[in-house]
Amino acid sequence: MKAVCAVLCALLYVCRAAPLTCDQLTSPGQVQDLTGTWFVHAMSTDSCVLRNSVQTLLSPSLIMDITEDTQQYQAVLMIKTLSICENETLATLTPQRGMLVAQNGRDTYKLFRLTNSSDCVVFKMEMQFANTTVLYFSSRRKSVEPAEILEFETQASCLHLPRPERLGSDFDFSSCREYEETELTEAEAAVLLQRLRAWAVEVTKCLMDYMLRWYKFS
């Protein structure tokens, strides 16, 4: 019996995967076929205001639909919050030197792959005008595994970004109401007011922290 236990322990030790290094997790992937629908499950950003706007105020579910035309990608971001939906057309993206470069020539997207998930991709967006980095974890699946979220959290840490926030998982856009033609119900207005109050508190903290850091290093 002791011999059997010893063999099992040895097998477990040999089969245990070595922890992934940051070099492995942040090695950019090749720009390949991105066309189709991507469900955005989590995000991380170094912008305190943006992070709290998404987390506290919007709490959105996001779908990104990507099409390709003459070696350029066009992405439409579908946003859903409080059963209200809005579509935003993102900038045209052109593959250049292993990255996707926006039509404005300033914003860039780098791609990272999860090690064991061929249908997941991580977009690292660099917005130069706002000096902001945003990391999106997207999958062709409507649901993802806890291990995949954990790996994404490690990727964000390796890139010196805050712990990612989970986004909404209500991907049923069939019964959406358009933003411009919608009047909030009493219940929705109450939820939005509560979110606005919480958002105002968090954004004030962001601004105070920014001012203190600016004063400290000025």
PDB file of N, CA and C in Angstrom, residues 44-46 99-102 105-111 122-136:
ATOM      1  N   SER A  44      -9.658  44.967 -17.452  1.00  0.00           N
ATOM      2  CA  SER A  44      -8.806  45.632 -16.471  1.00  0.00           C
ATOM      3  C   SER A  44      -8.288  46.907 -17.111  1.00  0.00           C
ATOM      4  N   THR A  45      -8.168  47.962 -16.337  1.00  0.00           N
ATOM      5  CA  THR A  45      -7.660  49.222 -16.862  1.00  0.00           C
ATOM      6  C   THR A  45      -6.938  49.992 -15.773  1.00  0.00           C
ATOM      7  N   ASP A  46      -5.952  50.780 -16.191  1.00  0.00           N
ATOM      8  CA  ASP A  46      -5.227  51.611 -15.229  1.00  0.00           C
ATOM      9  C   ASP A  46      -5.912  52.954 -15.008  1.00  0.00           C
ATOM     10  N   MET A  99       0.474  43.940 -34.553  1.00  0.00           N
ATOM     11  CA  MET A  99      -0.527  44.659 -33.767  1.00  0.00           C
ATOM     12  C   MET A  99      -1.684  45.061 -34.674  1.00  0.00           C
ATOM     13  N   LEU A 100      -2.754  45.529 -34.060  1.00  0.00           N
ATOM     14  CA  LEU A 100      -3.851  46.147 -34.788  1.00  0.00           C
ATOM     15  C   LEU A 100      -3.799  47.640 -34.505  1.00  0.00           C
ATOM     16  N   VAL A 101      -3.664  48.437 -35.545  1.00  0.00           N
ATOM     17  CA  VAL A 101      -3.536  49.884 -35.392  1.00  0.00           C
ATOM     18  C   VAL A 101      -4.827  50.547 -35.836  1.00  0.00           C
ATOM     19  N   ALA A 102      -5.350  51.433 -34.990  1.00  0.00           N
ATOM     20  CA  ALA A 102      -6.600  52.119 -35.302  1.00  0.00           C
ATOM     21  C   ALA A 102      -6.394  53.123 -36.421  1.00  0.00           C
ATOM     22  N   GLY A 105      -4.341  56.216 -36.145  1.00  0.00           N
ATOM     23  CA  GLY A 105      -2.887  56.115 -36.107  1.00  0.00           C
ATOM     24  C   GLY A 105      -2.288  56.194 -34.730  1.00  0.00           C
ATOM     25  N   ARG A 106      -3.126  56.353 -33.695  1.00  0.00           N
ATOM     26  CA  ARG A 106      -2.596  56.512 -32.341  1.00  0.00           C
ATOM     27  C   ARG A 106      -2.916  55.308 -31.457  1.00  0.00           C
ATOM     28  N   ASP A 107      -4.160  54.862 -31.494  1.00  0.00           N
ATOM     29  CA  ASP A 107      -4.556  53.746 -30.634  1.00  0.00           C
ATOM     30  C   ASP A 107      -4.097  52.423 -31.243  1.00  0.00           C
ATOM     31  N   THR A 108      -3.595  51.531 -30.408  1.00  0.00           N
ATOM     32  CA  THR A 108      -3.131  50.231 -30.881  1.00  0.00           C
ATOM     33  C   THR A 108      -3.724  49.118 -30.024  1.00  0.00           C
ATOM     34  N   TYR A 109      -3.824  47.946 -30.617  1.00  0.00           N
ATOM     35  CA  TYR A 109      -4.311  46.756 -29.918  1.00  0.00           C
ATOM     36  C   TYR A 109      -3.267  45.649 -30.062  1.00  0.00           C
ATOM     37  N   LYS A 110      -2.862  45.084 -28.949  1.00  0.00           N
ATOM     38  CA  LYS A 110      -2.035  43.886 -28.970  1.00  0.00           C
ATOM     39  C   LYS A 110      -2.897  42.704 -28.550  1.00  0.00           C
ATOM     40  N   LEU A 111      -2.561  41.539 -29.061  1.00  0.00           N
ATOM     41  CA  LEU A 111      -3.339  40.344 -28.776  1.00  0.00           C
ATOM     42  C   LEU A 111      -2.524  39.370 -27.945  1.00  0.00           C
ATOM     43  N   VAL A 122      -7.197  37.909 -25.658  1.00  0.00           N
ATOM     44  CA  VAL A 122      -7.090  39.080 -24.792  1.00  0.00           C
ATOM     45  C   VAL A 122      -6.623  40.252 -25.645  1.00  0.00           C
ATOM     46  N   PHE A 123      -7.396  41.316 -25.652  1.00  0.00           N
ATOM     47  CA  PHE A 123      -7.043  42.526 -26.383  1.00  0.00           C
ATOM     48  C   PHE A 123      -6.447  43.537 -25.401  1.00  0.00           C
ATOM     49  N   LYS A 124      -5.257  44.002 -25.697  1.00  0.00           N
ATOM     50  CA  LYS A 124      -4.657  45.076 -24.901  1.00  0.00           C
ATOM     51  C   LYS A 124      -4.729  46.360 -25.718  1.00  0.00           C
ATOM     52  N   MET A 125      -5.560  47.278 -25.276  1.00  0.00           N
ATOM     53  CA  MET A 125      -5.783  48.527 -26.005  1.00  0.00           C
ATOM     54  C   MET A 125      -4.997  49.656 -25.353  1.00  0.00           C
ATOM     55  N   GLU A 126      -4.185  50.333 -26.167  1.00  0.00           N
ATOM     56  CA  GLU A 126      -3.427  51.495 -25.704  1.00  0.00           C
ATOM     57  C   GLU A 126      -4.053  52.750 -26.303  1.00  0.00           C
ATOM     58  N   MET A 127      -4.693  53.563 -25.462  1.00  0.00           N
ATOM     59  CA  MET A 127      -5.309  54.809 -25.920  1.00  0.00           C
ATOM     60  C   MET A 127      -4.359  55.953 -25.602  1.00  0.00           C
ATOM     61  N   GLN A 128      -3.641  56.417 -26.620  1.00  0.00           N
ATOM     62  CA  GLN A 128      -2.600  57.415 -26.391  1.00  0.00           C
ATOM     63  C   GLN A 128      -3.164  58.754 -25.951  1.00  0.00           C
ATOM     64  N   PHE A 129      -4.323  59.138 -26.494  1.00  0.00           N
ATOM     65  CA  PHE A 129      -4.855  60.460 -26.175  1.00  0.00           C
ATOM     66  C   PHE A 129      -5.201  60.580 -24.696  1.00  0.00           C
ATOM     67  N   ALA A 130      -5.556  59.447 -24.072  1.00  0.00           N
ATOM     68  CA  ALA A 130      -5.919  59.465 -22.656  1.00  0.00           C
ATOM     69  C   ALA A 130      -4.842  58.832 -21.786  1.00  0.00           C
ATOM     70  N   ASN A 131      -3.745  58.400 -22.422  1.00  0.00           N
ATOM     71  CA  ASN A 131      -2.665  57.728 -21.694  1.00  0.00           C
ATOM     72  C   ASN A 131      -3.227  56.591 -20.833  1.00  0.00           C
ATOM     73  N   THR A 132      -4.053  55.767 -21.456  1.00  0.00           N
ATOM     74  CA  THR A 132      -4.790  54.726 -20.737  1.00  0.00           C
ATOM     75  C   THR A 132      -4.602  53.375 -21.411  1.00  0.00           C
ATOM     76  N   THR A 133      -4.483  52.352 -20.594  1.00  0.00           N
ATOM     77  CA  THR A 133      -4.403  50.974 -21.080  1.00  0.00           C
ATOM     78  C   THR A 133      -5.640  50.212 -20.616  1.00  0.00           C
ATOM     79  N   VAL A 134      -6.242  49.472 -21.535  1.00  0.00           N
ATOM     80  CA  VAL A 134      -7.407  48.648 -21.200  1.00  0.00           C
ATOM     81  C   VAL A 134      -7.148  47.234 -21.700  1.00  0.00           C
ATOM     82  N   LEU A 135      -7.437  46.261 -20.857  1.00  0.00           N
ATOM     83  CA  LEU A 135      -7.256  44.854 -21.194  1.00  0.00           C
ATOM     84  C   LEU A 135      -8.631  44.186 -21.215  1.00  0.00           C
ATOM     85  N   TYR A 136      -8.994  43.584 -22.351  1.00  0.00           N
ATOM     86  CA  TYR A 136     -10.287  42.910 -22.494  1.00  0.00           C
ATOM     87  C   TYR A 136     -10.073  41.404 -22.653  1.00  0.00           C
TER      88      TYR A 136
END
